Amino acid sequence: MYKEKILNVLRSACSGFISGEELGRKCGISRTMVWKHIKSLEREGFGIEAVPSQGYRITSTPDILRPEDVRHGLRTKAIGREIHFYQEVASTNTLAMGLATDGAHEGTIVIAETQTNGKGRLGRKWISPKGNLYLSVVLRPNIPMHKAPLITLTGAVAVSSAIRTMCGLEAGIKWPNDILISGKKVSGLLTEMSAEQDRIRHIVLGIGVDVNMETTELPPDVRSLSTTLAAEAGAKINRTALLQQILRDLERWYQKFLDNDEDVLIEWKMLNMTVGNRITVSGAGVALDGLAQGVDGDGRLLVRLDNGAIRKVAAGDVTIIKTKS
Ligand code: BTN
């Protein structure tokens, strides 16, 4: 508890340094206890500079996710206000679905350092070593069922926008929900839903982002098609800051979606890398190729076949075979 107070005071020290005496006064402990807690924080991986006659200054935070750091300065209304954090789970999506069934509030999130049974789209496994982000968000949108796929598109817009802001990288979207940088996948989203007749009970939006892991941790077949933010940026990424930005952008885009889903579609189209290209679609019982023409109001991909017919595709894997010139 005192360690948290000390961290909060150190983080909010506007001149950088804060004396041990003032730290102690603000936290209600002696200077000796301040020193002991500072040493303990250093053992946890925090970089804390101590300069005689100036005091302490925080220089770096360890690459570990801690719910209290995620909450600090988050300032969202719903998304991420309740955090369930685990070192290891089977799948954050499975856990979040359970919490949602038990009545978890909208915006509740589940995060984990690793997953032993991470789920990908179309029944695939999502390899989940340490160093990345694995996150699931409980949503309770009051929307017709046919609009549910737009939640995935909303999530993709939010993740891509957060990556652009935090890492300065050109993150684009491959329909429906892959985030790509330089043509390689860096993030994927998986939505799961519980519904009755025509009413959505809840949706869980699962987000996996490959941040700081070594790409050698991926199986060889996936490796050549994937990348990490650290590899693209040429430096390790602060996962806490990125996670906070994803939560903020998700709240913003989710609200826009609830107000007027057209706004999300407009943004999705700006960020998308699929429309306008010659593509093949496979999986989920679909096998076709043609020109990706756009998406409809329910998020389905519109593909113009060579005979001129337009096919609406609700699920599948897209491969871009020729980019527009
Ligand atoms: C994809 O196939 O592209 C979707 C991958 C989604 C992975 C995330 S990681 C957090 C959440 N929990 C899971 O089990 N899956 C999603």
PDB file of C-alpha atoms in Angstrom, residues 120-286:
ATOM      1  CA  GLY A 120      -7.736 -17.404 -32.393  1.00  0.00           C
ATOM      2  CA  ARG A 121     -10.338 -17.029 -35.140  1.00  0.00           C
ATOM      3  CA  LEU A 122     -11.762 -20.029 -36.961  1.00  0.00           C
ATOM      4  CA  GLY A 123     -10.860 -22.440 -34.140  1.00  0.00           C
ATOM      5  CA  ARG A 124      -7.133 -21.717 -34.266  1.00  0.00           C
ATOM      6  CA  LYS A 125      -4.784 -21.419 -31.302  1.00  0.00           C
ATOM      7  CA  TRP A 126      -3.306 -18.033 -30.349  1.00  0.00           C
ATOM      8  CA  ILE A 127       0.280 -18.596 -29.191  1.00  0.00           C
ATOM      9  CA  SER A 128       0.643 -16.462 -26.057  1.00  0.00           C
ATOM     10  CA  PRO A 129       4.172 -16.158 -24.608  1.00  0.00           C
ATOM     11  CA  LYS A 130       5.175 -13.456 -22.092  1.00  0.00           C
ATOM     12  CA  GLY A 131       5.878  -9.909 -23.266  1.00  0.00           C
ATOM     13  CA  ASN A 132       2.679  -9.282 -25.229  1.00  0.00           C
ATOM     14  CA  LEU A 133      -0.845  -8.077 -24.488  1.00  0.00           C
ATOM     15  CA  TYR A 134      -3.739 -10.497 -23.970  1.00  0.00           C
ATOM     16  CA  LEU A 135      -6.915  -8.667 -23.138  1.00  0.00           C
ATOM     17  CA  SER A 136     -10.666  -9.331 -23.146  1.00  0.00           C
ATOM     18  CA  VAL A 137     -13.383  -6.715 -22.657  1.00  0.00           C
ATOM     19  CA  VAL A 138     -16.977  -7.345 -21.586  1.00  0.00           C
ATOM     20  CA  LEU A 139     -19.472  -5.307 -23.642  1.00  0.00           C
ATOM     21  CA  ARG A 140     -23.254  -5.108 -23.372  1.00  0.00           C
ATOM     22  CA  PRO A 141     -24.350  -3.164 -26.463  1.00  0.00           C
ATOM     23  CA  ASN A 142     -28.051  -2.615 -27.022  1.00  0.00           C
ATOM     24  CA  ILE A 143     -27.904  -3.301 -30.781  1.00  0.00           C
ATOM     25  CA  PRO A 144     -29.617  -5.676 -33.203  1.00  0.00           C
ATOM     26  CA  MET A 145     -27.831  -8.997 -33.564  1.00  0.00           C
ATOM     27  CA  HIS A 146     -26.862  -8.426 -37.212  1.00  0.00           C
ATOM     28  CA  LYS A 147     -24.769  -5.407 -36.122  1.00  0.00           C
ATOM     29  CA  ALA A 148     -22.645  -7.514 -33.734  1.00  0.00           C
ATOM     30  CA  PRO A 149     -19.790  -8.084 -36.267  1.00  0.00           C
ATOM     31  CA  LEU A 150     -19.244  -4.321 -36.278  1.00  0.00           C
ATOM     32  CA  ILE A 151     -17.932  -4.631 -32.707  1.00  0.00           C
ATOM     33  CA  THR A 152     -14.877  -6.441 -34.111  1.00  0.00           C
ATOM     34  CA  LEU A 153     -14.370  -3.683 -36.655  1.00  0.00           C
ATOM     35  CA  THR A 154     -14.721  -1.091 -33.877  1.00  0.00           C
ATOM     36  CA  GLY A 155     -12.078  -2.929 -31.843  1.00  0.00           C
ATOM     37  CA  ALA A 156      -9.755  -3.077 -34.857  1.00  0.00           C
ATOM     38  CA  VAL A 157     -10.096   0.687 -35.392  1.00  0.00           C
ATOM     39  CA  ALA A 158      -9.304   1.312 -31.700  1.00  0.00           C
ATOM     40  CA  VAL A 159      -6.241  -0.985 -31.625  1.00  0.00           C
ATOM     41  CA  SER A 160      -4.854   0.361 -34.851  1.00  0.00           C
ATOM     42  CA  SER A 161      -5.348   3.940 -33.675  1.00  0.00           C
ATOM     43  CA  ALA A 162      -3.662   3.203 -30.309  1.00  0.00           C
ATOM     44  CA  ILE A 163      -0.648   1.624 -32.041  1.00  0.00           C
ATOM     45  CA  ARG A 164      -0.328   4.642 -34.324  1.00  0.00           C
ATOM     46  CA  THR A 165      -0.462   7.031 -31.358  1.00  0.00           C
ATOM     47  CA  MET A 166       1.847   5.129 -28.991  1.00  0.00           C
ATOM     48  CA  CYS A 167       4.381   3.648 -31.400  1.00  0.00           C
ATOM     49  CA  GLY A 168       4.173   5.978 -34.408  1.00  0.00           C
ATOM     50  CA  LEU A 169       3.784   2.935 -36.677  1.00  0.00           C
ATOM     51  CA  GLU A 170       1.549   2.702 -39.770  1.00  0.00           C
ATOM     52  CA  ALA A 171      -0.871   0.073 -38.474  1.00  0.00           C
ATOM     53  CA  GLY A 172      -3.596  -0.887 -40.942  1.00  0.00           C
ATOM     54  CA  ILE A 173      -6.490  -3.347 -40.894  1.00  0.00           C
ATOM     55  CA  LYS A 174      -6.949  -6.472 -43.014  1.00  0.00           C
ATOM     56  CA  TRP A 175     -10.598  -7.497 -43.051  1.00  0.00           C
ATOM     57  CA  PRO A 176     -12.094  -8.244 -40.701  1.00  0.00           C
ATOM     58  CA  ASN A 177      -9.797  -7.867 -37.713  1.00  0.00           C
ATOM     59  CA  ASP A 178      -6.091  -8.372 -38.372  1.00  0.00           C
ATOM     60  CA  ILE A 179      -3.828  -5.454 -37.618  1.00  0.00           C
ATOM     61  CA  LEU A 180      -0.875  -5.374 -39.990  1.00  0.00           C
ATOM     62  CA  ILE A 181       2.347  -3.402 -40.117  1.00  0.00           C
ATOM     63  CA  SER A 182       4.421  -3.607 -43.317  1.00  0.00           C
ATOM     64  CA  GLY A 183       2.149  -6.442 -44.464  1.00  0.00           C
ATOM     65  CA  LYS A 184       2.768  -8.574 -41.341  1.00  0.00           C
ATOM     66  CA  LYS A 185       0.275  -9.373 -38.600  1.00  0.00           C
ATOM     67  CA  VAL A 186       0.873  -7.732 -35.238  1.00  0.00           C
ATOM     68  CA  SER A 187      -2.536  -8.089 -33.606  1.00  0.00           C
ATOM     69  CA  GLY A 188      -5.752 -10.086 -33.907  1.00  0.00           C
ATOM     70  CA  LEU A 189      -9.222  -9.728 -32.411  1.00  0.00           C
ATOM     71  CA  LEU A 190     -11.756 -12.386 -31.528  1.00  0.00           C
ATOM     72  CA  THR A 191     -15.311 -11.587 -30.484  1.00  0.00           C
ATOM     73  CA  GLU A 192     -17.531 -14.087 -28.710  1.00  0.00           C
ATOM     74  CA  MET A 193     -21.177 -13.506 -27.986  1.00  0.00           C
ATOM     75  CA  SER A 194     -23.959 -14.803 -25.766  1.00  0.00           C
ATOM     76  CA  ALA A 195     -27.440 -14.129 -27.109  1.00  0.00           C
ATOM     77  CA  GLU A 196     -31.045 -15.235 -26.846  1.00  0.00           C
ATOM     78  CA  GLN A 197     -33.504 -15.030 -29.759  1.00  0.00           C
ATOM     79  CA  ASP A 198     -32.830 -11.512 -31.036  1.00  0.00           C
ATOM     80  CA  ARG A 199     -31.220 -10.054 -27.910  1.00  0.00           C
ATOM     81  CA  ILE A 200     -27.500  -9.832 -27.195  1.00  0.00           C
ATOM     82  CA  ARG A 201     -26.736 -10.714 -23.576  1.00  0.00           C
ATOM     83  CA  HIS A 202     -23.068  -9.816 -23.810  1.00  0.00           C
ATOM     84  CA  ILE A 203     -20.117  -9.722 -26.157  1.00  0.00           C
ATOM     85  CA  VAL A 204     -16.506 -10.367 -25.210  1.00  0.00           C
ATOM     86  CA  LEU A 205     -13.979  -8.581 -27.382  1.00  0.00           C
ATOM     87  CA  GLY A 206     -10.630 -10.368 -27.180  1.00  0.00           C
ATOM     88  CA  ILE A 207      -7.488  -8.557 -28.288  1.00  0.00           C
ATOM     89  CA  GLY A 208      -4.029 -10.048 -28.702  1.00  0.00           C
ATOM     90  CA  VAL A 209      -1.112  -7.742 -29.566  1.00  0.00           C
ATOM     91  CA  ASP A 210       2.407  -9.019 -30.241  1.00  0.00           C
ATOM     92  CA  VAL A 211       4.434  -6.384 -28.427  1.00  0.00           C
ATOM     93  CA  ASN A 212       7.841  -7.339 -27.006  1.00  0.00           C
ATOM     94  CA  MET A 213       8.157 -11.115 -27.460  1.00  0.00           C
ATOM     95  CA  GLU A 214      10.908 -12.644 -29.586  1.00  0.00           C
ATOM     96  CA  THR A 215       9.419 -13.682 -32.954  1.00  0.00           C
ATOM     97  CA  THR A 216      11.381 -16.945 -32.608  1.00  0.00           C
ATOM     98  CA  GLU A 217       8.770 -17.892 -29.995  1.00  0.00           C
ATOM     99  CA  LEU A 218       6.229 -18.289 -32.803  1.00  0.00           C
ATOM    100  CA  PRO A 219       5.925 -21.497 -34.863  1.00  0.00           C
ATOM    101  CA  PRO A 220       7.919 -21.195 -38.140  1.00  0.00           C
ATOM    102  CA  ASP A 221       4.821 -21.176 -40.379  1.00  0.00           C
ATOM    103  CA  VAL A 222       3.350 -18.179 -38.512  1.00  0.00           C
ATOM    104  CA  ARG A 223       6.702 -16.431 -38.014  1.00  0.00           C
ATOM    105  CA  SER A 224       7.168 -15.272 -41.595  1.00  0.00           C
ATOM    106  CA  LEU A 225       3.709 -13.679 -41.603  1.00  0.00           C
ATOM    107  CA  SER A 226       3.944 -12.022 -38.176  1.00  0.00           C
ATOM    108  CA  THR A 227       5.843  -9.237 -36.489  1.00  0.00           C
ATOM    109  CA  THR A 228       5.978  -7.451 -33.140  1.00  0.00           C
ATOM    110  CA  LEU A 229       5.679  -3.782 -32.264  1.00  0.00           C
ATOM    111  CA  ALA A 230       9.177  -3.865 -30.740  1.00  0.00           C
ATOM    112  CA  ALA A 231      10.644  -5.309 -33.945  1.00  0.00           C
ATOM    113  CA  GLU A 232       8.913  -2.656 -36.063  1.00  0.00           C
ATOM    114  CA  ALA A 233       9.729   0.245 -33.738  1.00  0.00           C
ATOM    115  CA  GLY A 234      13.300  -0.927 -33.061  1.00  0.00           C
ATOM    116  CA  ALA A 235      12.794  -0.582 -29.282  1.00  0.00           C
ATOM    117  CA  LYS A 236      10.836  -2.218 -26.468  1.00  0.00           C
ATOM    118  CA  ILE A 237       7.335  -0.820 -26.032  1.00  0.00           C
ATOM    119  CA  ASN A 238       5.828   0.177 -22.673  1.00  0.00           C
ATOM    120  CA  ARG A 239       2.943  -2.299 -22.498  1.00  0.00           C
ATOM    121  CA  THR A 240       1.120  -0.467 -19.706  1.00  0.00           C
ATOM    122  CA  ALA A 241       1.005   2.772 -21.690  1.00  0.00           C
ATOM    123  CA  LEU A 242      -0.086   0.914 -24.819  1.00  0.00           C
ATOM    124  CA  LEU A 243      -2.802  -0.965 -22.952  1.00  0.00           C
ATOM    125  CA  GLN A 244      -4.106   2.298 -21.476  1.00  0.00           C
ATOM    126  CA  GLN A 245      -4.225   3.867 -24.937  1.00  0.00           C
ATOM    127  CA  ILE A 246      -6.093   0.839 -26.328  1.00  0.00           C
ATOM    128  CA  LEU A 247      -8.652   1.141 -23.516  1.00  0.00           C
ATOM    129  CA  ARG A 248      -9.084   4.892 -24.118  1.00  0.00           C
ATOM    130  CA  ASP A 249      -9.414   4.473 -27.884  1.00  0.00           C
ATOM    131  CA  LEU A 250     -11.786   1.559 -27.427  1.00  0.00           C
ATOM    132  CA  GLU A 251     -14.040   3.616 -25.181  1.00  0.00           C
ATOM    133  CA  ARG A 252     -14.031   6.478 -27.682  1.00  0.00           C
ATOM    134  CA  TRP A 253     -14.761   4.309 -30.740  1.00  0.00           C
ATOM    135  CA  TYR A 254     -17.275   2.096 -28.926  1.00  0.00           C
ATOM    136  CA  GLN A 255     -19.236   5.199 -27.916  1.00  0.00           C
ATOM    137  CA  LYS A 256     -19.094   6.502 -31.492  1.00  0.00           C
ATOM    138  CA  PHE A 257     -20.319   3.105 -32.677  1.00  0.00           C
ATOM    139  CA  LEU A 258     -23.291   3.215 -30.288  1.00  0.00           C
ATOM    140  CA  ASP A 259     -24.109   6.783 -31.382  1.00  0.00           C
ATOM    141  CA  ASN A 260     -23.737   6.178 -35.130  1.00  0.00           C
ATOM    142  CA  ASP A 261     -22.054   3.066 -36.512  1.00  0.00           C
ATOM    143  CA  GLU A 262     -21.417   4.841 -39.851  1.00  0.00           C
ATOM    144  CA  ASP A 263     -18.597   6.827 -38.170  1.00  0.00           C
ATOM    145  CA  VAL A 264     -16.759   3.602 -37.312  1.00  0.00           C
ATOM    146  CA  LEU A 265     -17.188   2.260 -40.830  1.00  0.00           C
ATOM    147  CA  ILE A 266     -15.782   5.463 -42.310  1.00  0.00           C
ATOM    148  CA  GLU A 267     -12.682   5.201 -40.076  1.00  0.00           C
ATOM    149  CA  TRP A 268     -12.356   1.459 -40.708  1.00  0.00           C
ATOM    150  CA  LYS A 269     -12.360   2.154 -44.466  1.00  0.00           C
ATOM    151  CA  MET A 270      -9.595   4.759 -44.028  1.00  0.00           C
ATOM    152  CA  LEU A 271      -7.414   2.287 -42.102  1.00  0.00           C
ATOM    153  CA  ASN A 272      -8.237  -0.814 -44.120  1.00  0.00           C
ATOM    154  CA  MET A 273      -5.736  -2.503 -46.443  1.00  0.00           C
ATOM    155  CA  THR A 274      -8.165  -4.916 -48.106  1.00  0.00           C
ATOM    156  CA  VAL A 275     -10.629  -2.900 -50.154  1.00  0.00           C
ATOM    157  CA  GLY A 276      -9.469  -2.164 -53.690  1.00  0.00           C
ATOM    158  CA  ASN A 277      -7.193  -5.213 -53.869  1.00  0.00           C
ATOM    159  CA  ARG A 278      -7.491  -8.542 -55.599  1.00  0.00           C
ATOM    160  CA  ILE A 279      -7.959 -11.138 -52.866  1.00  0.00           C
ATOM    161  CA  THR A 280      -8.745 -14.748 -52.102  1.00  0.00           C
ATOM    162  CA  VAL A 281     -11.043 -15.724 -49.251  1.00  0.00           C
ATOM    163  CA  SER A 282     -10.834 -19.152 -47.651  1.00  0.00           C
ATOM    164  CA  GLY A 283     -11.953 -20.930 -44.490  1.00  0.00           C
ATOM    165  CA  ALA A 284     -15.360 -20.822 -42.772  1.00  0.00           C
ATOM    166  CA  GLY A 285     -16.851 -22.723 -45.721  1.00  0.00           C
ATOM    167  CA  VAL A 286     -15.856 -20.041 -48.253  1.00  0.00           C
TER     168      VAL A 286
END
